[in-house]
Amino acid sequence: MRSLDVDQWREEIEKMGEKSFRAMQIFEWVHKKQVESFEEMTSVSKTLREKLKEKYEWFPLKAIFVMKSQIDGTKKYVWELADGHFIESVWMKYHYGNSVCISSQVGCRMGCTFCASTLDGLGRSLTASEMLGQVYTMAKMNGERVSNVVVMGMGEPLDNYNELVHFIRLLSHEKGNHLSQRNITVSTCGIVPKIYELAEEGFQITLAISLHAPNDEKRKKLMPIGEKYSIKELLLACNYYFKKTGRRLTFEYSLIEGFNDRQEDARQLSELLKNLCCHVNLIPINPIKEGGFVESRKKDILNFQNSLEKNSINVTIRREIGRDIQASCGQLRRHVNQSPMHKERERNDAPC
Ligand code: SAH
């Protein structure tokens, strides 16, 4: 329902024999005022509201778990979708506003060895409506506007390309929520052909690349996608994206003790990135029990940062947020899926 754009609404409305200006009204109710039912659309006639109610379902996201960090107030949400799947989102408060991290798929099929989202494979991709639903519902629940959206939750957004692009168009639509595309970040493990495609969309979003290794040999050990596309191919696509959009790239680099956090790794990484307009985000790895990785020591993280800076690479260490509530991708959903509470719910919900 939230997936319909203005033109699609116009078609629908005309089919119902109503005046086409109603399409824009409805679009504004859904995306600007972000109502959650047709009853709330008070400028729309009662008869049309009834017709709409008969034809469309809202599929609201059901918050089944909300956890608030005692350290920094970050909130993590686990939602149940209409078909019973679970996804996660995160709400973060910064000095500049509220940033939300949303999921693009139920699970993931990329197989990165340190990531909890991929452990059970891919359930399904989310619709644009379900991605918007995460943003709008959190705004409503917190009673505040969202200023930044990062597609860095569960799933690989470029593995759900069409719905992602539709989501970005709707979220930034001037008659709707009108979020500046500069405040939207999409993070990818690096599906090279899709980066070229995204470069042609005319967006002003930030592209973040999960690099995590300074050479192909190490990257392949962490990320199966590294077997498909070399770092060289990936960086060529990144360079193209920058040339087309003028947007500085972000590279995410999770530091793993003794694996990719040494001075030689920093040197190789600087060499790779020296000619790109980019920013490196260092993330201390958040160990998952299935991964067997250990987080880098503080001193090594700082040395790594210094080394990149000396090579004139723009770098920051990502503020650790919500660690006490398992805020990394897919961690909490697994917890919910495996908890006795969920098992109990399943029993209660099962048809007899
Ligand atoms: N599939 C996308 C987006 C989801 S993950 C991607 O690969 O970019 C968002 C970021 O968190 C990615 O950089 C991912 O590699 C990283 N990440 C996932 N699990 C992590 C963990 N346990 N510790 C640190 N970073 C992690």
Tab-separated table of C-alpha atoms and ligand atoms in Angstrom:
chain	number	residue	atom	x	y	z
A	1	MET	CA	0.000	0.000	0.000
A	2	ARG	CA	2.802	2.369	0.938
A	3	SER	CA	4.573	1.152	-2.211
A	4	LEU	CA	2.248	3.014	-4.585
A	5	ASP	CA	3.684	6.212	-6.065
A	6	VAL	CA	1.601	9.183	-7.191
A	7	ASP	CA	1.113	7.888	-10.763
A	8	GLN	CA	0.061	4.461	-9.532
A	9	TRP	CA	-2.427	6.066	-7.143
A	10	ARG	CA	-3.787	8.170	-10.003
A	11	GLU	CA	-4.409	5.032	-12.073
A	12	GLU	CA	-6.076	3.291	-9.145
A	13	ILE	CA	-8.257	6.278	-8.344
A	14	GLU	CA	-9.354	6.731	-11.953
A	15	LYS	CA	-10.258	3.045	-12.123
A	16	MET	CA	-12.557	3.682	-9.176
A	17	GLY	CA	-14.205	6.480	-11.119
A	18	GLU	CA	-12.910	9.204	-8.769
A	19	LYS	CA	-11.234	12.522	-9.582
A	20	SER	CA	-7.494	12.163	-10.148
A	21	PHE	CA	-6.497	14.942	-7.719
A	22	ARG	CA	-7.459	12.526	-4.944
A	23	ALA	CA	-4.300	10.556	-5.762
A	24	MET	CA	-2.025	13.315	-4.472
A	25	GLN	CA	-4.176	13.745	-1.364
A	26	ILE	CA	-3.892	10.069	-0.524
A	27	PHE	CA	-0.166	10.049	-1.252
A	28	GLU	CA	0.309	12.953	1.167
A	29	TRP	CA	-1.700	11.220	3.884
A	30	VAL	CA	0.399	8.085	3.537
A	31	HIS	CA	3.856	9.624	3.211
A	32	LYS	CA	3.748	13.126	4.640
A	33	LYS	CA	1.292	12.789	7.482
A	34	GLN	CA	2.115	9.089	7.740
A	35	VAL	CA	-1.284	7.936	8.911
A	36	GLU	CA	-1.878	4.263	9.493
A	37	SER	CA	-5.494	3.879	8.401
A	38	PHE	CA	-7.907	5.210	5.776
A	39	GLU	CA	-10.197	6.571	8.532
A	40	GLU	CA	-7.578	9.174	9.359
A	41	MET	CA	-7.690	10.623	5.815
A	42	THR	CA	-10.265	13.220	6.753
A	43	SER	CA	-9.997	15.274	3.556
A	44	VAL	CA	-11.010	12.204	1.519
A	45	SER	CA	-14.743	11.543	1.167
A	46	LYS	CA	-16.213	8.811	3.323
A	47	THR	CA	-17.332	6.764	0.311
A	48	LEU	CA	-13.865	6.769	-1.204
A	49	ARG	CA	-12.339	5.866	2.152
A	50	GLU	CA	-14.698	2.882	2.297
A	51	LYS	CA	-13.753	1.802	-1.222
A	52	LEU	CA	-10.058	2.083	-0.370
A	53	LYS	CA	-10.551	0.068	2.794
A	54	GLU	CA	-12.114	-2.745	0.835
A	55	LYS	CA	-9.349	-2.857	-1.722
A	56	TYR	CA	-6.120	-2.280	0.237
A	57	GLU	CA	-4.480	-3.721	3.300
A	58	TRP	CA	-2.027	-1.770	5.463
A	59	PHE	CA	0.083	-4.682	6.728
A	60	PRO	CA	1.301	-2.790	9.785
A	61	LEU	CA	4.608	-3.843	11.332
A	62	LYS	CA	4.023	-5.358	14.729
A	63	ALA	CA	6.674	-4.379	17.291
A	64	ILE	CA	7.162	-7.563	19.238
A	65	PHE	CA	10.323	-6.554	21.018
A	66	VAL	CA	11.779	-3.146	21.839
A	67	MET	CA	15.012	-2.886	23.747
A	68	LYS	CA	16.588	0.313	24.967
A	69	SER	CA	20.309	0.594	25.583
A	70	GLN	CA	21.152	1.666	29.133
A	71	ILE	CA	24.432	3.095	27.791
A	72	ASP	CA	23.282	5.502	25.077
A	73	GLY	CA	19.492	5.287	24.651
A	74	THR	CA	19.720	3.451	21.310
A	75	LYS	CA	16.588	1.419	20.701
A	76	LYS	CA	16.386	-1.832	18.874
A	77	TYR	CA	13.102	-3.060	17.420
A	78	VAL	CA	12.170	-6.530	16.298
A	79	TRP	CA	9.116	-6.441	14.027
A	80	GLU	CA	6.838	-9.214	12.952
A	81	LEU	CA	5.765	-8.959	9.318
A	82	ALA	CA	2.320	-9.946	8.072
A	83	ASP	CA	3.588	-13.402	7.028
A	84	GLY	CA	5.218	-14.083	10.396
A	85	HIS	CA	8.850	-13.283	9.483
A	86	PHE	CA	10.932	-11.171	11.848
A	87	ILE	CA	13.142	-8.213	10.979
A	88	GLU	CA	15.093	-5.650	12.987
A	89	SER	CA	15.623	-1.901	12.996
A	90	VAL	CA	17.602	0.453	15.211
A	91	TRP	CA	16.790	3.992	16.410
A	92	MET	CA	19.806	6.171	17.261
A	93	LYS	CA	19.850	9.659	18.683
A	94	TYR	CA	22.689	11.912	17.566
A	95	HIS	CA	23.365	15.600	18.180
A	96	TYR	CA	22.152	16.337	14.630
A	97	GLY	CA	18.907	14.341	14.868
A	98	ASN	CA	17.522	10.852	14.776
A	99	SER	CA	19.089	8.226	12.609
A	100	VAL	CA	17.427	4.913	11.867
A	101	CYS	CA	19.047	1.749	10.601
A	102	ILE	CA	16.645	-0.455	8.663
A	103	SER	CA	16.605	-3.949	7.185
A	104	SER	CA	16.220	-4.629	3.479
A	105	GLN	CA	15.690	-8.399	3.636
A	106	VAL	CA	14.602	-11.111	6.039
A	107	GLY	CA	18.005	-12.705	6.667
A	108	CYS	CA	20.642	-12.569	3.959
A	109	ARG	CA	22.295	-14.894	1.460
A	110	MET	CA	25.691	-13.195	1.255
A	111	GLY	CA	27.318	-15.455	3.851
A	112	CYS	CA	29.784	-13.011	5.486
A	113	THR	CA	31.441	-15.056	8.205
A	114	PHE	CA	31.212	-12.449	11.007
A	115	CYS	CA	27.570	-11.432	10.459
A	116	ALA	CA	24.579	-12.838	12.364
A	117	SER	CA	22.028	-11.868	9.681
A	118	THR	CA	23.203	-14.493	7.245
A	119	LEU	CA	23.408	-17.497	9.581
A	120	ASP	CA	19.953	-18.806	8.604
A	121	GLY	CA	20.178	-17.712	4.959
A	122	LEU	CA	17.644	-15.561	3.130
A	123	GLY	CA	13.971	-15.706	4.095
A	124	ARG	CA	12.761	-13.199	1.522
A	125	SER	CA	13.342	-9.660	0.325
A	126	LEU	CA	11.326	-6.804	1.809
A	127	THR	CA	8.946	-4.646	-0.196
A	128	ALA	CA	9.477	-0.890	-0.438
A	129	SER	CA	6.401	-0.612	1.772
A	130	GLU	CA	7.997	-2.727	4.507
A	131	MET	CA	11.165	-0.626	4.363
A	132	LEU	CA	9.126	2.588	4.626
A	133	GLY	CA	7.064	1.012	7.384
A	134	GLN	CA	10.180	0.686	9.570
A	135	VAL	CA	11.001	4.392	9.169
A	136	TYR	CA	7.471	5.723	9.636
A	137	THR	CA	6.549	3.430	12.512
A	138	MET	CA	9.665	4.286	14.528
A	139	ALA	CA	9.062	8.012	13.944
A	140	LYS	CA	5.525	7.584	15.201
A	141	MET	CA	6.477	5.485	18.212
A	142	ASN	CA	9.143	8.004	19.243
A	143	GLY	CA	7.043	11.055	18.368
A	144	GLU	CA	9.991	12.578	16.479
A	145	ARG	CA	11.139	13.072	12.929
A	146	VAL	CA	13.775	10.886	11.337
A	147	SER	CA	16.653	12.880	9.867
A	148	ASN	CA	18.876	10.073	8.564
A	149	VAL	CA	18.184	6.626	7.181
A	150	VAL	CA	20.869	3.998	6.811
A	151	VAL	CA	20.096	0.761	5.015
A	152	MET	CA	22.562	-1.227	7.097
A	153	GLY	CA	20.345	-3.620	8.994
A	154	MET	CA	19.618	-7.174	7.973
A	155	GLY	CA	20.040	-8.087	4.346
A	156	GLU	CA	21.955	-6.975	1.285
A	157	PRO	CA	20.131	-3.969	-0.209
A	158	LEU	CA	21.599	-4.409	-3.691
A	159	ASP	CA	20.284	-7.983	-3.681
A	160	ASN	CA	16.826	-6.372	-3.475
A	161	TYR	CA	17.584	-3.690	-6.038
A	162	ASN	CA	14.192	-2.728	-7.514
A	163	GLU	CA	12.405	-2.412	-4.174
A	164	LEU	CA	15.360	-0.478	-2.733
A	165	VAL	CA	15.314	2.067	-5.561
A	166	HIS	CA	11.541	2.436	-5.257
A	167	PHE	CA	11.924	2.912	-1.483
A	168	ILE	CA	14.503	5.683	-1.969
A	169	ARG	CA	12.254	7.488	-4.486
A	170	LEU	CA	9.246	7.325	-2.162
A	171	LEU	CA	11.158	8.306	0.978
A	172	SER	CA	12.653	11.367	-0.682
A	173	HIS	CA	9.544	12.355	-2.691
A	174	GLU	CA	8.915	16.094	-2.310
A	175	LYS	CA	5.190	15.569	-1.715
A	176	GLY	CA	5.828	12.849	0.811
A	177	ASN	CA	8.300	12.451	3.648
A	178	HIS	CA	10.794	14.517	1.597
A	179	LEU	CA	13.946	13.208	3.255
A	180	SER	CA	17.023	14.615	1.567
A	181	GLN	CA	18.776	11.881	-0.404
A	182	ARG	CA	22.017	13.143	1.095
A	183	ASN	CA	20.733	11.820	4.391
A	184	ILE	CA	20.219	8.296	3.056
A	185	THR	CA	23.053	5.757	3.142
A	186	VAL	CA	22.997	2.364	1.483
A	187	SER	CA	25.571	-0.177	2.600
A	188	THR	CA	26.600	-3.026	0.323
A	189	CYS	CA	28.979	-5.964	0.476
A	190	GLY	CA	29.895	-5.003	-3.094
A	191	ILE	CA	27.688	-6.434	-5.838
A	192	VAL	CA	29.628	-4.772	-8.638
A	193	PRO	CA	27.073	-4.680	-11.524
A	194	LYS	CA	24.465	-3.210	-9.173
A	195	ILE	CA	26.845	-0.406	-8.147
A	196	TYR	CA	27.094	0.591	-11.823
A	197	GLU	CA	23.310	0.443	-12.107
A	198	LEU	CA	22.822	2.543	-8.968
A	199	ALA	CA	25.195	5.158	-10.339
A	200	GLU	CA	22.718	5.733	-13.191
A	201	GLU	CA	19.661	6.380	-10.990
A	202	GLY	CA	20.454	10.065	-10.507
A	203	PHE	CA	20.427	9.731	-6.707
A	204	GLN	CA	22.395	11.808	-4.224
A	205	ILE	CA	22.590	9.067	-1.612
A	206	THR	CA	25.789	7.934	0.125
A	207	LEU	CA	27.113	4.557	-0.868
A	208	ALA	CA	28.938	2.625	1.843
A	209	ILE	CA	31.038	-0.368	0.872
A	210	SER	CA	31.810	-3.147	3.316
A	211	LEU	CA	35.442	-3.741	2.449
A	212	HIS	CA	36.814	-5.228	5.691
A	213	ALA	CA	40.085	-6.446	4.173
A	214	PRO	CA	43.121	-4.893	2.478
A	215	ASN	CA	43.593	-7.632	-0.141
A	216	ASP	CA	41.583	-10.280	-2.000
A	217	GLU	CA	43.064	-13.188	-0.112
A	218	LYS	CA	41.833	-11.918	3.261
A	219	ARG	CA	38.549	-10.584	1.901
A	220	LYS	CA	37.634	-13.979	0.463
A	221	LYS	CA	38.088	-15.490	3.926
A	222	LEU	CA	35.490	-13.092	5.353
A	223	MET	CA	33.126	-12.463	2.480
A	224	PRO	CA	32.070	-14.978	-0.214
A	225	ILE	CA	31.276	-12.056	-2.547
A	226	GLY	CA	35.058	-11.554	-2.698
A	227	GLU	CA	35.252	-14.766	-4.764
A	228	LYS	CA	32.977	-13.238	-7.373
A	229	TYR	CA	34.431	-9.736	-7.659
A	230	SER	CA	38.005	-8.722	-6.938
A	231	ILE	CA	38.788	-5.611	-4.897
A	232	LYS	CA	40.142	-4.071	-8.085
A	233	GLU	CA	36.793	-4.551	-9.885
A	234	LEU	CA	34.944	-3.264	-6.839
A	235	LEU	CA	37.037	-0.103	-6.606
A	236	LEU	CA	36.616	0.573	-10.321
A	237	ALA	CA	32.849	0.489	-9.805
A	238	CYS	CA	33.218	2.796	-6.777
A	239	ASN	CA	35.258	5.222	-8.821
A	240	TYR	CA	32.537	5.196	-11.490
A	241	TYR	CA	29.885	5.835	-8.840
A	242	PHE	CA	31.848	8.846	-7.582
A	243	LYS	CA	32.372	10.228	-11.107
A	244	LYS	CA	28.668	9.893	-11.905
A	245	THR	CA	27.220	11.214	-8.647
A	246	GLY	CA	29.965	13.364	-7.108
A	247	ARG	CA	29.237	11.633	-3.812
A	248	ARG	CA	32.136	10.724	-1.549
A	249	LEU	CA	32.243	7.008	-0.802
A	250	THR	CA	32.367	5.412	2.607
A	251	PHE	CA	34.352	2.236	3.207
A	252	GLU	CA	33.494	0.157	6.229
A	253	TYR	CA	36.333	-1.806	7.733
A	254	SER	CA	35.641	-4.082	10.699
A	255	LEU	CA	38.794	-4.673	12.710
A	256	ILE	CA	39.540	-8.236	13.753
A	257	GLU	CA	42.381	-8.902	16.122
A	258	GLY	CA	45.490	-10.224	14.382
A	259	PHE	CA	43.666	-10.706	11.069
A	260	ASN	CA	43.281	-7.315	9.421
A	261	ASP	CA	44.391	-4.781	12.055
A	262	ARG	CA	48.171	-4.726	11.617
A	263	GLN	CA	50.348	-1.935	10.228
A	264	GLU	CA	50.911	-3.883	7.005
A	265	ASP	CA	47.113	-4.130	6.568
A	266	ALA	CA	46.783	-0.367	7.074
A	267	ARG	CA	49.536	0.226	4.534
A	268	GLN	CA	47.849	-1.987	1.927
A	269	LEU	CA	44.484	-0.373	2.576
A	270	SER	CA	45.963	3.137	2.150
A	271	GLU	CA	47.506	2.054	-1.119
A	272	LEU	CA	44.120	0.783	-2.379
A	273	LEU	CA	42.214	3.916	-1.461
A	274	LYS	CA	44.755	6.661	-2.078
A	275	ASN	CA	43.213	7.918	-5.320
A	276	LEU	CA	39.546	7.686	-4.294
A	277	CYS	CA	37.444	10.427	-2.769
A	278	CYS	CA	36.424	8.477	0.307
A	279	HIS	CA	36.076	8.151	3.995
A	280	VAL	CA	36.934	5.056	6.040
A	281	ASN	CA	34.777	3.972	8.931
A	282	LEU	CA	36.631	1.664	11.313
A	283	ILE	CA	34.312	-0.674	13.214
A	284	PRO	CA	35.584	-2.775	16.092
A	285	ILE	CA	34.111	-6.170	15.202
A	286	ASN	CA	31.178	-7.170	17.355
A	287	PRO	CA	31.921	-10.854	17.893
A	288	ILE	CA	29.158	-13.374	17.268
A	289	LYS	CA	29.605	-16.777	18.834
A	290	GLU	CA	29.476	-18.555	15.460
A	291	GLY	CA	32.214	-16.354	13.972
A	292	GLY	CA	35.178	-17.066	16.207
A	293	PHE	CA	36.631	-13.591	15.689
A	294	VAL	CA	38.087	-11.407	18.391
A	295	GLU	CA	37.749	-7.647	18.540
A	296	SER	CA	40.939	-5.601	18.016
A	297	ARG	CA	42.622	-4.000	21.009
A	298	LYS	CA	42.066	-0.264	21.528
A	299	LYS	CA	45.753	0.449	20.961
A	300	ASP	CA	45.774	-1.417	17.616
A	301	ILE	CA	42.625	0.399	16.471
A	302	LEU	CA	44.237	3.769	17.221
A	303	ASN	CA	47.476	2.764	15.502
A	304	PHE	CA	45.501	1.641	12.471
A	305	GLN	CA	43.688	4.952	12.367
A	306	ASN	CA	46.950	6.901	12.698
A	307	SER	CA	48.522	4.965	9.933
A	308	LEU	CA	45.667	5.743	7.515
A	309	GLU	CA	45.732	9.406	8.534
A	310	LYS	CA	49.449	9.614	7.847
A	311	ASN	CA	48.626	8.463	4.324
A	312	SER	CA	46.035	11.251	4.035
A	313	ILE	CA	43.050	8.911	4.214
A	314	ASN	CA	40.016	10.393	5.885
A	315	VAL	CA	39.110	8.056	8.731
A	316	THR	CA	36.897	7.795	11.826
A	317	ILE	CA	36.275	5.071	14.381
A	318	ARG	CA	32.584	4.300	14.501
A	319	ARG	CA	31.010	5.180	17.801
A	320	GLU	CA	29.969	1.951	19.415
A	321	ILE	CA	26.287	2.054	20.012
A	322	GLY	CA	23.829	-0.249	21.614
A	323	ARG	CA	26.322	-2.985	22.324
A	324	ASP	CA	24.396	-4.011	25.430
A	325	ILE	CA	21.300	-4.654	23.274
A	326	GLN	CA	23.002	-6.669	20.511
A	327	ALA	CA	22.513	-3.869	17.996
A	328	SER	CA	24.663	-5.430	15.243
A	329	CYS	CA	22.909	-6.866	12.201
A	330	GLY	CA	20.682	-9.793	12.877
A	331	GLN	CA	21.829	-10.478	16.422
A	332	LEU	CA	18.585	-9.740	18.224
A	333	ARG	CA	16.310	-11.409	15.699
A	334	ARG	CA	18.161	-14.683	16.228
A	335	HIS	CA	17.810	-14.208	19.933
A	336	VAL	CA	14.042	-13.738	19.529
A	337	ASN	CA	13.711	-16.643	17.086
A	338	GLN	CA	15.467	-18.972	19.498
A	339	SER	CA	13.965	-17.744	22.744
A	340	PRO	CA	11.429	-19.754	24.755
A	341	MET	CA	9.145	-16.694	24.587
A	342	HIS	CA	8.931	-17.061	20.807
A	343	LYS	CA	8.489	-20.811	20.990
A	344	GLU	CA	5.593	-20.200	23.374
A	345	ARG	CA	4.074	-17.672	20.960
A	346	GLU	CA	4.417	-20.125	18.121
A	347	ARG	CA	2.532	-22.730	20.081
A	348	ASN	CA	-0.187	-20.257	20.948
A	349	ASP	CA	-0.527	-18.987	17.402
A	350	ALA	CA	-0.495	-22.388	15.724
A	351	PRO	CA	-3.834	-23.360	14.172
A	352	CYS	CA	-5.152	-26.568	15.707
B	1	SAH	N1	24.719	-6.245	3.479
B	1	SAH	C1	25.143	-4.902	3.680
B	1	SAH	C2	24.492	-4.186	4.835
B	1	SAH	C3	24.273	-4.891	6.132
B	1	SAH	S1	25.528	-5.017	7.298
B	1	SAH	C4	26.640	-4.828	3.758
B	1	SAH	O1	27.296	-5.853	3.694
B	1	SAH	O2	27.170	-3.727	3.818
B	1	SAH	C5	26.039	-3.415	7.804
B	1	SAH	C6	27.524	-3.387	8.176
B	1	SAH	O3	27.792	-4.058	9.423
B	1	SAH	C7	28.406	-4.055	7.136
B	1	SAH	O4	29.569	-3.316	6.951
B	1	SAH	C8	28.704	-5.382	7.785
B	1	SAH	O5	29.819	-5.971	7.209
B	1	SAH	C9	28.865	-4.975	9.238
B	1	SAH	N2	28.731	-6.048	10.213
B	1	SAH	C10	27.899	-7.099	10.213
B	1	SAH	N3	28.063	-7.861	11.302
B	1	SAH	C11	29.033	-7.263	12.027
B	1	SAH	C12	29.672	-7.586	13.267
B	1	SAH	N4	29.344	-8.677	13.958
B	1	SAH	N5	30.635	-6.736	13.699
B	1	SAH	C13	30.968	-5.635	12.983
B	1	SAH	N6	30.416	-5.302	11.824
B	1	SAH	C14	29.464	-6.110	11.343
